[in-house]
Short mmCIF file of C-alpha atoms in Angstrom, two decimals:
data_model
loop_
_atom_site.label_atom_id
_atom_site.label_comp_id
_atom_site.label_asym_id
_atom_site.label_seq_id
_atom_site.Cartn_x
_atom_site.Cartn_y
_atom_site.Cartn_z
CA UNK E 68 22.13 18.94 40.90
CA UNK E 69 24.48 21.81 41.61
CA UNK E 70 24.93 24.70 39.18
CA UNK E 71 28.38 23.37 38.30
CA UNK E 72 26.80 20.11 37.16
CA UNK E 73 24.31 21.76 34.79
CA UNK E 74 25.61 21.54 31.19
CA UNK E 75 25.97 24.79 29.33
CA UNK E 76 26.80 25.90 25.82
CA UNK E 77 26.74 23.35 22.97
CA UNK E 78 26.50 20.44 25.39
CA UNK E 79 23.33 21.88 26.91
CA UNK E 80 21.82 22.39 23.44
CA UNK E 81 22.61 18.81 22.47
CA UNK E 82 21.11 17.53 25.72
CA UNK E 83 17.93 19.52 25.17
CA UNK E 84 17.63 18.19 21.60
CA UNK E 85 18.03 14.62 22.81
CA UNK E 86 15.39 15.19 25.48
CA UNK E 87 12.96 16.66 22.94
CA UNK E 88 13.55 13.70 20.59
CA UNK E 89 12.54 11.19 23.26
CA UNK E 90 8.94 10.09 22.63
CA UNK E 91 6.51 10.82 25.47
CA UNK E 92 5.03 7.79 27.21
CA UNK E 93 1.48 8.80 26.25
CA UNK E 94 2.56 8.32 22.62
CA UNK E 95 5.00 5.44 23.01
CA UNK E 96 2.65 3.15 24.98
CA UNK E 97 -0.20 3.13 22.40
CA UNK E 98 2.35 2.61 19.62
CA UNK E 99 3.81 -0.38 21.44
CA UNK E 100 0.32 -1.82 21.88
CA UNK E 101 -0.51 -1.34 18.19
CA UNK E 102 2.79 -2.91 17.13
CA UNK E 103 2.16 -5.83 19.47
CA UNK E 104 -1.34 -6.26 18.03
CA UNK E 105 -0.05 -6.38 14.45
CA UNK E 106 2.58 -8.95 15.52
CA UNK E 107 -0.07 -11.56 16.41
CA UNK E 108 0.21 -13.45 13.07
CA UNK E 109 4.00 -13.53 13.39
CA UNK E 110 3.71 -14.78 16.98
CA UNK E 111 1.33 -17.56 15.93
CA UNK E 112 3.64 -18.62 13.09
CA UNK E 113 6.65 -18.68 15.42
CA UNK E 114 4.65 -20.59 18.04
CA UNK E 115 3.67 -23.31 15.58
CA UNK E 116 7.25 -23.61 14.31
CA UNK E 117 8.69 -23.87 17.83
CA UNK E 118 5.94 -26.26 18.87
CA UNK E 119 6.91 -28.86 16.27
CA UNK E 120 10.64 -28.22 16.63
CA UNK E 121 13.48 -27.34 14.29
CA UNK E 122 13.89 -30.98 13.24
CA UNK E 123 10.46 -30.81 11.58
CA UNK E 124 10.74 -27.25 10.26
CA UNK E 125 14.23 -27.58 8.71
CA UNK E 126 13.32 -30.06 5.94
CA UNK E 127 10.21 -28.01 5.16
CA UNK E 128 12.22 -24.82 4.68
CA UNK E 129 15.37 -26.18 3.05
CA UNK E 130 13.90 -28.11 0.13
CA UNK E 131 13.74 -27.59 -3.64
CA UNK E 132 10.12 -26.40 -3.54
CA UNK E 133 11.04 -23.48 -1.29
CA UNK E 134 13.84 -22.47 -3.65
CA UNK E 135 11.44 -22.57 -6.61
CA UNK E 136 8.77 -20.55 -4.81
CA UNK E 137 11.36 -18.06 -3.57
CA UNK E 138 12.73 -17.60 -7.08
CA UNK E 139 9.21 -17.16 -8.50
CA UNK E 140 8.20 -14.65 -5.83
CA UNK E 141 11.41 -12.60 -6.04
CA UNK E 142 11.28 -12.60 -9.85
CA UNK E 143 7.70 -11.37 -9.84
CA UNK E 144 8.47 -8.68 -7.25
CA UNK E 145 11.56 -7.55 -9.16
CA UNK E 146 9.97 -7.44 -12.60
CA UNK E 147 6.70 -5.86 -11.51
CA UNK E 148 8.31 -3.29 -9.20
CA UNK E 149 10.77 -2.33 -11.94
CA UNK E 150 7.94 -1.98 -14.47
CA UNK E 151 5.80 0.06 -12.06
CA UNK E 152 8.72 2.30 -11.14
CA UNK E 153 9.68 2.90 -14.76
CA UNK E 154 6.12 3.46 -15.94
CA UNK E 155 5.13 5.55 -12.92
CA UNK E 156 8.09 7.93 -13.13
CA UNK E 157 7.98 8.23 -16.94
CA UNK E 158 4.23 8.88 -17.03
CA UNK E 159 4.44 11.32 -14.12
CA UNK E 160 7.16 13.29 -15.91
CA UNK E 161 5.17 13.24 -19.16
CA UNK E 162 2.04 14.57 -17.44
CA UNK E 163 3.70 17.06 -15.09
CA UNK E 164 6.72 18.35 -17.01
CA UNK E 165 5.70 18.48 -20.68
CA UNK E 166 3.07 20.31 -22.72
CA UNK E 167 1.18 17.06 -23.33
CA UNK E 168 -2.36 17.97 -24.49
CA UNK E 169 -4.99 17.42 -21.77
CA UNK E 170 -2.51 16.76 -18.97
CA UNK E 171 -5.12 16.91 -16.20
CA UNK E 172 -7.37 14.44 -17.99
CA UNK E 173 -4.48 12.08 -18.61
CA UNK E 174 -3.59 11.97 -14.93
CA UNK E 175 -7.18 10.98 -14.06
CA UNK E 176 -7.23 8.30 -16.78
CA UNK E 177 -3.84 6.92 -15.76
CA UNK E 178 -5.00 6.68 -12.14
CA UNK E 179 -8.19 4.80 -13.11
CA UNK E 180 -6.67 1.29 -12.57
CA UNK E 181 -6.82 2.04 -8.82
CA UNK E 182 -10.56 1.37 -9.09
CA UNK E 183 -10.03 -2.01 -10.78
CA UNK E 184 -8.92 -4.82 -8.43
CA UNK E 185 -5.96 -6.88 -9.64
CA UNK E 186 -7.96 -10.12 -9.69
CA UNK E 187 -10.71 -8.43 -11.70
CA UNK E 188 -8.04 -7.29 -14.14
CA UNK E 189 -6.73 -10.86 -14.29
CA UNK E 190 -10.25 -12.24 -14.78
CA UNK E 191 -10.83 -9.78 -17.61
CA UNK E 192 -7.67 -10.69 -19.48
CA UNK E 193 -8.06 -14.46 -19.00
CA UNK E 194 -11.69 -14.40 -20.15
CA UNK E 195 -10.45 -12.85 -23.42
CA UNK E 196 -7.10 -14.69 -23.69
CA UNK E 197 -7.53 -18.05 -21.85
CA UNK E 198 -3.94 -19.21 -22.53
CA UNK E 199 -2.48 -16.28 -20.57
CA UNK E 200 -0.33 -17.64 -17.72
CA UNK E 201 3.18 -17.66 -16.25
CA UNK E 202 5.68 -15.06 -15.04
CA UNK E 203 5.35 -12.55 -17.84
CA UNK E 204 1.57 -12.73 -17.79
CA UNK E 205 1.64 -12.14 -14.02
CA UNK E 206 4.09 -9.26 -14.47
CA UNK E 207 1.85 -7.70 -17.13
CA UNK E 208 -1.34 -7.90 -15.07
CA UNK E 209 0.16 -6.80 -11.76
CA UNK E 210 2.11 -3.95 -13.38
CA UNK E 211 -1.04 -2.65 -15.05
CA UNK E 212 -2.84 -2.86 -11.70
CA UNK E 213 -0.20 -1.36 -9.40
CA UNK E 214 1.74 1.30 -11.35
CA UNK E 215 -0.57 4.10 -10.02
CA UNK E 216 0.95 3.52 -6.56
CA UNK E 217 4.17 4.99 -7.99
CA UNK E 218 2.59 7.39 -10.50
CA UNK E 219 0.53 9.46 -8.05
CA UNK E 220 3.17 10.22 -5.38
CA UNK E 221 5.84 10.92 -8.01
CA UNK E 222 3.49 13.23 -9.93
CA UNK E 223 2.71 15.08 -6.71
CA UNK E 224 6.41 15.36 -5.89
CA UNK E 225 7.25 16.69 -9.36
CA UNK E 226 4.48 19.26 -9.06
CA UNK E 227 5.84 20.52 -5.74
CA UNK E 228 9.50 20.84 -6.73
CA UNK E 229 10.96 24.33 -6.89
CA UNK E 230 12.15 24.91 -10.49
CA UNK E 231 14.77 27.34 -9.19
CA UNK E 232 16.80 24.36 -7.97
CA UNK E 233 16.97 22.91 -11.48
CA UNK E 234 17.74 26.30 -12.97
CA UNK E 235 20.61 26.68 -10.52
CA UNK E 236 21.97 23.32 -11.61
CA UNK E 237 21.82 24.31 -15.26
CA UNK E 238 23.50 27.64 -14.51
CA UNK E 239 26.39 25.68 -12.97
CA UNK E 240 26.91 23.89 -16.25
CA UNK E 241 24.95 20.69 -15.64
CA UNK E 242 23.21 19.15 -18.62
CA UNK E 243 19.59 17.91 -18.55
CA UNK E 244 20.59 14.35 -17.61
CA UNK E 245 22.87 15.47 -14.77
CA UNK E 246 20.24 17.93 -13.49
CA UNK E 247 17.73 15.08 -13.40
CA UNK E 248 20.15 12.73 -11.65
CA UNK E 249 21.63 15.19 -9.14
CA UNK E 250 18.76 17.62 -8.47
CA UNK E 251 15.39 16.07 -9.34
CA UNK E 252 15.90 12.37 -8.59
CA UNK E 253 17.05 12.81 -4.96
CA UNK E 254 13.89 14.81 -4.24
CA UNK E 255 11.71 12.15 -5.87
CA UNK E 256 13.36 9.32 -3.95
CA UNK E 257 10.93 9.23 -0.98
CA UNK E 258 7.92 9.09 -3.33
CA UNK E 259 9.55 6.44 -5.55
CA UNK E 260 10.60 4.26 -2.62
CA UNK E 261 7.26 4.57 -0.84
CA UNK E 262 5.35 3.60 -3.98
CA UNK E 263 7.75 0.74 -4.75
CA UNK E 264 7.42 -0.64 -1.23
CA UNK E 265 3.63 -0.63 -1.56
CA UNK E 266 3.89 -2.51 -4.86
CA UNK E 267 6.29 -5.09 -3.38
CA UNK E 268 4.10 -5.68 -0.31
CA UNK E 269 1.04 -6.09 -2.53
CA UNK E 270 2.87 -8.70 -4.58
CA UNK E 271 4.05 -10.73 -1.58
CA UNK E 272 0.45 -11.21 -0.43
CA UNK E 273 -1.32 -11.21 -3.83
CA UNK E 274 -3.38 -14.35 -4.34
CA UNK E 275 -6.40 -13.87 -6.59
CA UNK E 276 -4.68 -12.48 -9.69
CA UNK E 277 -1.68 -14.81 -9.42
CA UNK E 278 -3.82 -17.91 -8.84
CA UNK E 279 -5.88 -17.22 -11.96
CA UNK E 280 -2.67 -16.85 -13.98
CA UNK E 281 -1.38 -20.22 -12.70
CA UNK E 282 1.90 -18.81 -11.42
CA UNK E 283 3.16 -20.41 -8.20
CA UNK E 284 4.32 -18.02 -5.46
CA UNK E 285 4.54 -18.26 -1.69
CA UNK E 286 1.06 -16.78 -1.37
CA UNK E 287 -0.60 -19.36 -3.63
CA UNK E 288 1.39 -22.21 -2.04
CA UNK E 289 0.46 -21.12 1.49
CA UNK E 290 -3.24 -21.05 0.69
CA UNK E 291 -3.00 -24.42 -1.06
CA UNK E 292 -1.38 -25.86 2.09
CA UNK E 293 -4.06 -24.40 4.35
CA UNK E 294 -6.79 -25.77 2.10
CA UNK E 295 -5.31 -29.27 2.21
CA UNK E 296 -4.30 -29.34 5.89
CA UNK E 297 -5.80 -26.62 8.08
CA UNK E 298 -3.08 -24.60 9.89
CA UNK E 299 -0.36 -27.02 8.74
CA UNK E 300 3.27 -26.80 9.76
CA UNK E 301 4.31 -26.58 6.10
CA UNK E 302 2.08 -23.54 5.58
CA UNK E 303 3.51 -21.81 8.64
CA UNK E 304 7.05 -22.53 7.44
CA UNK E 305 6.20 -20.95 4.08
CA UNK E 306 4.68 -17.95 5.85
CA UNK E 307 7.86 -17.53 7.91
CA UNK E 308 9.95 -17.35 4.72
CA UNK E 309 7.50 -14.83 3.26
CA UNK E 310 7.85 -12.63 6.34
CA UNK E 311 11.63 -12.82 5.93
CA UNK E 312 11.16 -11.48 2.39
CA UNK E 313 9.07 -8.64 3.78
CA UNK E 314 11.81 -7.81 6.29
CA UNK E 315 14.31 -7.67 3.44
CA UNK E 316 12.15 -5.26 1.42
CA UNK E 317 11.51 -3.03 4.43
CA UNK E 318 15.22 -2.93 5.28
CA UNK E 319 16.14 -2.01 1.71
CA UNK E 320 13.57 0.79 1.73
CA UNK E 321 14.87 2.18 5.01
CA UNK E 322 18.51 2.03 3.89
CA UNK E 323 17.87 3.71 0.54
CA UNK E 324 15.43 6.34 1.81
CA UNK E 325 18.08 8.25 3.74
CA UNK E 326 17.37 10.87 6.38
CA UNK E 327 16.21 13.73 4.16
CA UNK E 328 13.20 15.68 5.39
CA UNK E 329 10.58 17.25 3.15
CA UNK E 330 8.82 19.67 5.46
CA UNK E 331 8.96 23.34 4.53
CA UNK E 332 7.05 26.51 5.08
CA UNK E 333 4.70 27.82 2.43
CA UNK E 334 2.69 26.03 -0.21
CA UNK E 335 5.65 24.88 -2.20
CA UNK E 336 7.18 26.26 -5.34
CA UNK E 337 6.32 29.87 -6.03
CA UNK E 338 5.84 29.07 -9.71
CA UNK E 339 5.39 26.01 -11.86
CA UNK E 340 8.26 24.61 -13.88
CA UNK E 341 8.33 25.56 -17.54
CA UNK E 342 6.97 22.54 -19.43
CA UNK E 343 9.14 20.81 -22.00
CA UNK E 344 7.79 21.40 -25.49
CA UNK E 345 7.23 18.10 -27.27
CA UNK E 346 6.93 19.51 -30.78
CA UNK E 347 6.98 16.71 -33.35
CA UNK E 348 7.05 14.15 -30.54
CA UNK E 349 3.53 15.12 -29.41
CA UNK E 350 1.78 12.31 -31.28
CA UNK E 351 4.10 9.53 -30.00
CA UNK E 352 3.91 11.06 -26.50
CA UNK E 353 0.09 10.93 -26.55
CA UNK E 354 0.24 7.32 -27.78
CA UNK E 355 2.15 6.20 -24.66
CA UNK E 356 -0.47 7.07 -21.97
CA UNK E 357 -3.23 6.08 -24.41
CA UNK E 358 -1.75 2.59 -24.73
CA UNK E 359 -1.28 2.27 -20.96
CA UNK E 360 -4.86 3.34 -20.22
CA UNK E 361 -6.19 1.02 -22.92
CA UNK E 362 -4.37 -1.99 -21.47
CA UNK E 363 -4.89 -1.18 -17.78
CA UNK E 364 -8.49 0.07 -17.84
CA UNK E 365 -9.88 -0.42 -21.35
CA UNK E 366 -9.46 -4.21 -21.45
CA UNK E 367 -11.10 -4.84 -18.04
CA UNK E 368 -13.98 -2.46 -18.75
CA UNK E 369 -14.61 -4.04 -22.14
CA UNK E 370 -14.44 -7.59 -20.74
CA UNK E 371 -16.70 -6.88 -17.76
CA UNK E 372 -19.20 -5.06 -19.99
CA UNK E 373 -19.13 -7.95 -22.45
CA UNK E 374 -19.88 -10.56 -19.79
CA UNK E 375 -22.41 -8.32 -18.08
CA UNK E 376 -24.45 -8.50 -21.27
CA UNK E 377 -24.71 -12.26 -20.77
CA UNK E 378 -26.07 -11.94 -17.21
CA UNK E 379 -29.56 -13.30 -16.57
CA UNK E 380 -32.45 -11.51 -14.85
CA UNK E 381 -31.38 -7.96 -13.96
CA UNK E 382 -33.99 -7.72 -11.20
CA UNK E 383 -32.76 -10.87 -9.52
CA UNK E 384 -29.14 -9.74 -9.87
CA UNK E 385 -29.91 -6.35 -8.32
CA UNK E 386 -31.76 -7.84 -5.35
CA UNK E 387 -28.77 -10.08 -4.64
CA UNK E 388 -26.21 -7.33 -5.22
CA UNK E 389 -27.57 -4.58 -2.96
CA UNK E 390 -27.07 -6.35 0.42
CA UNK E 391 -23.58 -7.46 -0.61
CA UNK E 392 -22.73 -3.95 -1.76
CA UNK E 393 -23.97 -2.46 1.52
CA UNK E 394 -21.98 -4.97 3.58
CA UNK E 395 -18.78 -4.26 1.63
CA UNK E 396 -19.22 -0.49 1.97
CA UNK E 397 -19.82 -0.80 5.73
CA UNK E 398 -16.72 -2.95 6.27
CA UNK E 399 -14.61 -0.57 4.15
CA UNK E 400 -15.75 2.44 6.18
CA UNK E 401 -15.13 0.76 9.55
CA UNK E 402 -11.72 -0.56 8.51
CA UNK E 403 -10.62 2.79 7.06
CA UNK E 404 -11.44 4.63 10.29
CA UNK E 405 -9.82 1.99 12.50
CA UNK E 406 -6.67 1.73 10.37
CA UNK E 407 -6.10 5.48 10.20
CA UNK E 408 -6.69 5.78 13.96
CA UNK E 409 -4.12 3.04 14.61
CA UNK E 410 -1.62 4.34 12.08
CA UNK E 411 -1.56 8.03 13.01
CA UNK E 412 0.32 7.73 16.33
CA UNK E 413 2.82 5.34 14.74
CA UNK E 414 3.41 7.70 11.82
CA UNK E 415 3.76 10.64 14.23
CA UNK E 416 6.28 8.70 16.30
CA UNK E 417 8.37 7.71 13.27
CA UNK E 418 8.48 11.27 11.88
CA UNK E 419 8.66 13.52 14.95
CA UNK E 420 10.75 11.25 17.18
CA UNK E 421 12.90 9.61 14.56
CA UNK E 422 15.39 7.06 15.84
CA UNK E 423 16.38 3.47 15.22
CA UNK E 424 13.89 2.33 17.86
CA UNK E 425 10.93 4.22 16.41
CA UNK E 426 11.81 3.17 12.85
CA UNK E 427 11.94 -0.49 13.87
CA UNK E 428 8.68 -0.10 15.79
CA UNK E 429 6.90 1.48 12.83
CA UNK E 430 8.29 -0.95 10.26
CA UNK E 431 7.34 -3.96 12.40
CA UNK E 432 3.71 -3.25 11.54
CA UNK E 433 4.47 -4.05 7.90
CA UNK E 434 5.11 -7.75 8.57
CA UNK E 435 1.48 -8.89 8.73
CA UNK E 436 0.75 -7.30 5.36
CA UNK E 437 3.38 -9.47 3.67
CA UNK E 438 1.45 -12.70 4.18
CA UNK E 439 -1.84 -13.71 2.55
CA UNK E 440 -5.02 -12.82 4.37
CA UNK E 441 -5.62 -16.47 5.19
CA UNK E 442 -2.54 -16.48 7.50
CA UNK E 443 -3.76 -13.40 9.35
CA UNK E 444 -7.28 -14.82 9.46
CA UNK E 445 -6.20 -18.14 10.93
CA UNK E 446 -3.98 -16.42 13.49
CA UNK E 447 -6.93 -14.34 14.68
CA UNK E 448 -9.19 -17.41 14.70
CA UNK E 449 -6.64 -19.21 16.90
CA UNK E 450 -6.35 -16.31 19.34
CA UNK E 451 -10.10 -15.64 19.43
CA UNK E 452 -11.04 -19.26 20.11
CA UNK E 453 -8.46 -19.64 22.88
CA UNK E 454 -8.58 -16.25 24.60
CA UNK E 455 -11.42 -14.03 23.35
CA UNK E 456 -14.16 -16.40 22.27
CA UNK E 457 -16.95 -13.75 22.31
CA UNK E 458 -15.15 -11.97 19.44
CA UNK E 459 -15.15 -15.06 17.21
CA UNK E 460 -17.40 -14.70 14.16
CA UNK E 461 -17.94 -10.97 14.74
CA UNK E 462 -17.38 -7.89 12.61
CA UNK E 463 -14.80 -6.68 15.16
CA UNK E 464 -12.50 -9.57 14.28
CA UNK E 465 -12.88 -8.92 10.54
CA UNK E 466 -11.99 -5.24 11.00
CA UNK E 467 -9.02 -6.25 13.18
CA UNK E 468 -7.71 -8.40 10.31
CA UNK E 469 -8.11 -5.51 7.88
CA UNK E 470 -6.14 -3.22 10.22
CA UNK E 471 -3.28 -5.76 10.34
CA UNK E 472 -3.27 -6.29 6.59
CA UNK E 473 -3.64 -2.71 5.39
CA UNK E 474 -1.92 -0.58 8.03
CA UNK E 475 1.21 -0.15 5.84
CA UNK E 476 -0.88 1.32 3.02
CA UNK E 477 -2.14 3.98 5.39
CA UNK E 478 1.30 4.55 6.92
CA UNK E 479 2.88 5.66 3.63
CA UNK E 480 0.45 8.57 3.28
CA UNK E 481 0.26 9.39 6.98
CA UNK E 482 4.03 9.53 7.29
CA UNK E 483 4.32 11.81 4.26
CA UNK E 484 1.55 14.13 5.51
CA UNK E 485 3.10 14.48 8.97
CA UNK E 486 6.57 14.91 7.45
CA UNK E 487 5.38 17.87 5.39
CA UNK E 488 3.66 19.59 8.36
CA UNK E 489 6.35 21.99 9.68
CA UNK E 490 6.93 21.46 13.42
CA UNK E 491 7.66 25.19 13.76
CA UNK E 492 3.94 25.91 13.35
CA UNK E 493 3.11 23.71 16.32
CA UNK E 494 5.87 25.35 18.35
CA UNK E 495 4.46 28.77 17.45
CA UNK E 496 1.00 27.67 18.58
CA UNK E 497 2.32 26.47 21.93
CA UNK E 498 4.33 29.69 22.32
CA UNK E 499 1.08 31.63 21.88
CA UNK E 500 -0.40 29.81 24.86
CA UNK E 501 -2.37 27.05 23.15
CA UNK E 502 -2.59 23.70 24.89
CA UNK E 503 -1.33 20.52 23.27
CA UNK E 504 -4.87 19.39 22.46
CA UNK E 505 -5.82 22.77 20.99
CA UNK E 506 -2.64 22.80 18.89
CA UNK E 507 -3.42 19.33 17.60
CA UNK E 508 -6.99 20.33 16.76
CA UNK E 509 -6.25 23.70 15.17
CA UNK E 510 -2.84 23.13 13.57
CA UNK E 511 -2.03 19.43 13.13
CA UNK E 512 -5.41 18.18 11.91
CA UNK E 513 -5.82 20.82 9.14
CA UNK E 514 -2.24 20.26 7.94
CA UNK E 515 -2.47 16.47 7.86
CA UNK E 516 -6.13 16.06 6.83
CA UNK E 517 -5.39 15.52 3.10
CA UNK E 518 -2.90 12.78 3.91
CA UNK E 519 -5.37 11.18 6.35
CA UNK E 520 -8.04 11.14 3.65
CA UNK E 521 -5.60 9.59 1.18
CA UNK E 522 -4.71 6.90 3.72
CA UNK E 523 -8.40 6.15 4.33
CA UNK E 524 -9.00 5.94 0.58
CA UNK E 525 -6.16 3.44 0.11
CA UNK E 526 -7.49 1.24 2.91
CA UNK E 527 -11.02 1.43 1.53
CA UNK E 528 -9.78 0.28 -1.89
CA UNK E 529 -7.98 -2.66 -0.28
CA UNK E 530 -10.92 -3.74 1.89
CA UNK E 531 -13.28 -3.70 -1.08
CA UNK E 532 -11.16 -6.36 -2.77
CA UNK E 533 -9.93 -8.43 0.21
CA UNK E 534 -10.80 -12.11 -0.13
CA UNK E 535 -9.22 -14.81 2.02
CA UNK E 536 -9.32 -13.21 5.48
CA UNK E 537 -12.94 -12.21 4.89
CA UNK E 538 -13.91 -15.78 4.02
CA UNK E 539 -12.40 -17.09 7.26
CA UNK E 540 -13.51 -14.38 9.69
CA UNK E 541 -16.78 -12.93 8.44
CA UNK E 542 -19.86 -13.81 10.53
CA UNK E 543 -22.00 -16.58 9.11
CA UNK E 544 -24.13 -15.30 6.25
CA UNK E 545 -21.88 -12.28 5.58
CA UNK E 546 -20.89 -11.90 1.95
CA UNK E 547 -18.79 -9.24 0.25
CA UNK E 548 -18.33 -8.31 -3.38
CA UNK E 549 -14.92 -9.98 -3.45
CA UNK E 550 -16.10 -13.30 -1.99
CA UNK E 551 -19.13 -13.47 -4.30
CA UNK E 552 -17.02 -12.56 -7.33
CA UNK E 553 -14.43 -15.21 -6.49
CA UNK E 554 -17.09 -17.85 -5.96
CA UNK E 555 -18.40 -17.30 -9.48
CA UNK E 556 -15.00 -16.79 -11.13
CA UNK E 557 -13.63 -20.00 -9.58
CA UNK E 558 -16.40 -21.87 -11.39
CA UNK E 559 -15.44 -20.07 -14.64
CA UNK E 560 -18.91 -18.52 -14.60
CA UNK E 561 -17.85 -15.21 -16.12
CA UNK E 562 -21.38 -13.80 -16.60
CA UNK E 563 -22.24 -14.42 -12.92
CA UNK E 564 -19.00 -12.79 -11.77
CA UNK E 565 -19.43 -9.69 -13.95
CA UNK E 566 -22.04 -7.83 -11.79
CA UNK E 567 -19.83 -8.15 -8.71
CA UNK E 568 -16.83 -6.91 -10.70
CA UNK E 569 -18.83 -3.88 -11.83
CA UNK E 570 -19.90 -3.14 -8.26
CA UNK E 571 -16.32 -3.38 -6.98
CA UNK E 572 -15.20 -0.92 -9.63
CA UNK E 573 -18.06 1.47 -8.89
CA UNK E 574 -17.50 1.25 -5.12
CA UNK E 575 -13.78 1.91 -5.62
CA UNK E 576 -14.26 4.97 -7.82
CA UNK E 577 -14.83 7.51 -4.98
CA UNK E 578 -11.68 6.35 -3.17
CA UNK E 579 -9.66 6.42 -6.39
CA UNK E 580 -10.97 9.91 -7.14
CA UNK E 581 -10.06 11.07 -3.63
CA UNK E 582 -6.53 9.74 -4.05
CA UNK E 583 -6.26 11.55 -7.37
CA UNK E 584 -7.48 14.84 -5.86
CA UNK E 585 -5.06 14.63 -2.95
CA UNK E 586 -2.23 13.80 -5.34
CA UNK E 587 -3.17 16.86 -7.43
CA UNK E 588 -2.71 18.97 -4.29
CA UNK E 589 0.73 17.50 -3.83
CA UNK E 590 0.13 15.91 -0.45
CA UNK E 591 0.82 12.27 -1.11
CA UNK E 592 4.46 12.70 -1.76
#
């Protein structure tokens, strides 16, 4: 290239920026491999549908049952997500922006449902109110179980906002409502959308709680089809529609998120916002979180404690519980490490080399999480038997299923943590002569560690309660707390199920506490 051909001025700057935005091959290749790995269930579903032909698939997809299941699933997602969003934002504002007595304690209590699996919550309510069923019952139970996914990131975002921005808005003549709408809400949007997407993805794949409440969705119908005809065409057609719903939710989240970036230098706001004084509204304000905690955590704890009192020999129960507890803890630890390791390069790619290609690549990993675990499990069984038979009936295959199912839960926190780590600090490290590996070790890891821990905690919570994929893939003789609980609950043996419910709650407490601590530091935004 001759000197005359070398771009200068603004054109040269634009060219350099485009070159820097291109992802390096050492990052792009592993991300492509991870995305391809998570696409295995989708590939199996597509294979089965193409194998039988469109003439067979068309009447299975375009029939009244599909319309009914689609309406039920969309209604549940809409009502529950709206409830979680409303409750999460309102409670976060009440805790973070008012002089509510005991605000720190309230945040911990409001986050406590994270330690109570949705199907345990459902079991608790049904054991006390057996006639509970239908859409509104499902909305109630799932909202009480999932609203912390919105509460924690929004609370962290509110805590990190600079009050000077709101004061500037008020000085320009904006009232409280317009300040909230034009100043605060846009800054909360990433946290609100990320939490809402998690809730929606949970609902698409939720089986245990919905099945107990006798509300038909795609997830319950898919599992019913697989139970009646193993790997049936009808079940794969249902799964394909469910994946289409997931694509719709992901697209909506991407379109509404915008391109705003949250990284900044410093620890955040130099001072906390002045809390709103509740005055005579203090008593009603306290009643709101008290009622939510009572319904979301009080009812399950009371029910489980009640049925635990009817359990037989404590010694026998303990001897049966300990191995199951150890197995569940081991699987949760392995899956957390593997999922975070797989998600970090994808999150880095989507944040630091943002483009349509990287966004599509990252969001493609969400598809497997939109289908019930049984679909992922059967896809891995099919692939293992045909191509990697030594992996069949091994812990490796179980962990692989967990990575597919729960990678999106880790991605939300990983993406936020990387987004808030200022790239200028890495550039300064490289300018001082540090190698790329040294910069990653000394700068990137300390900055993103809280988000990594939050991601691991979310995955651990999910693994502790995963049911259908574990049943299909776990080595013979392997039992987890979720599978043993479901075995007893399916027989309506509430006393026998209670010890496993207690253990799931206890095992989930450290992860829930870790999420709460990281949220208190404002890193899960």
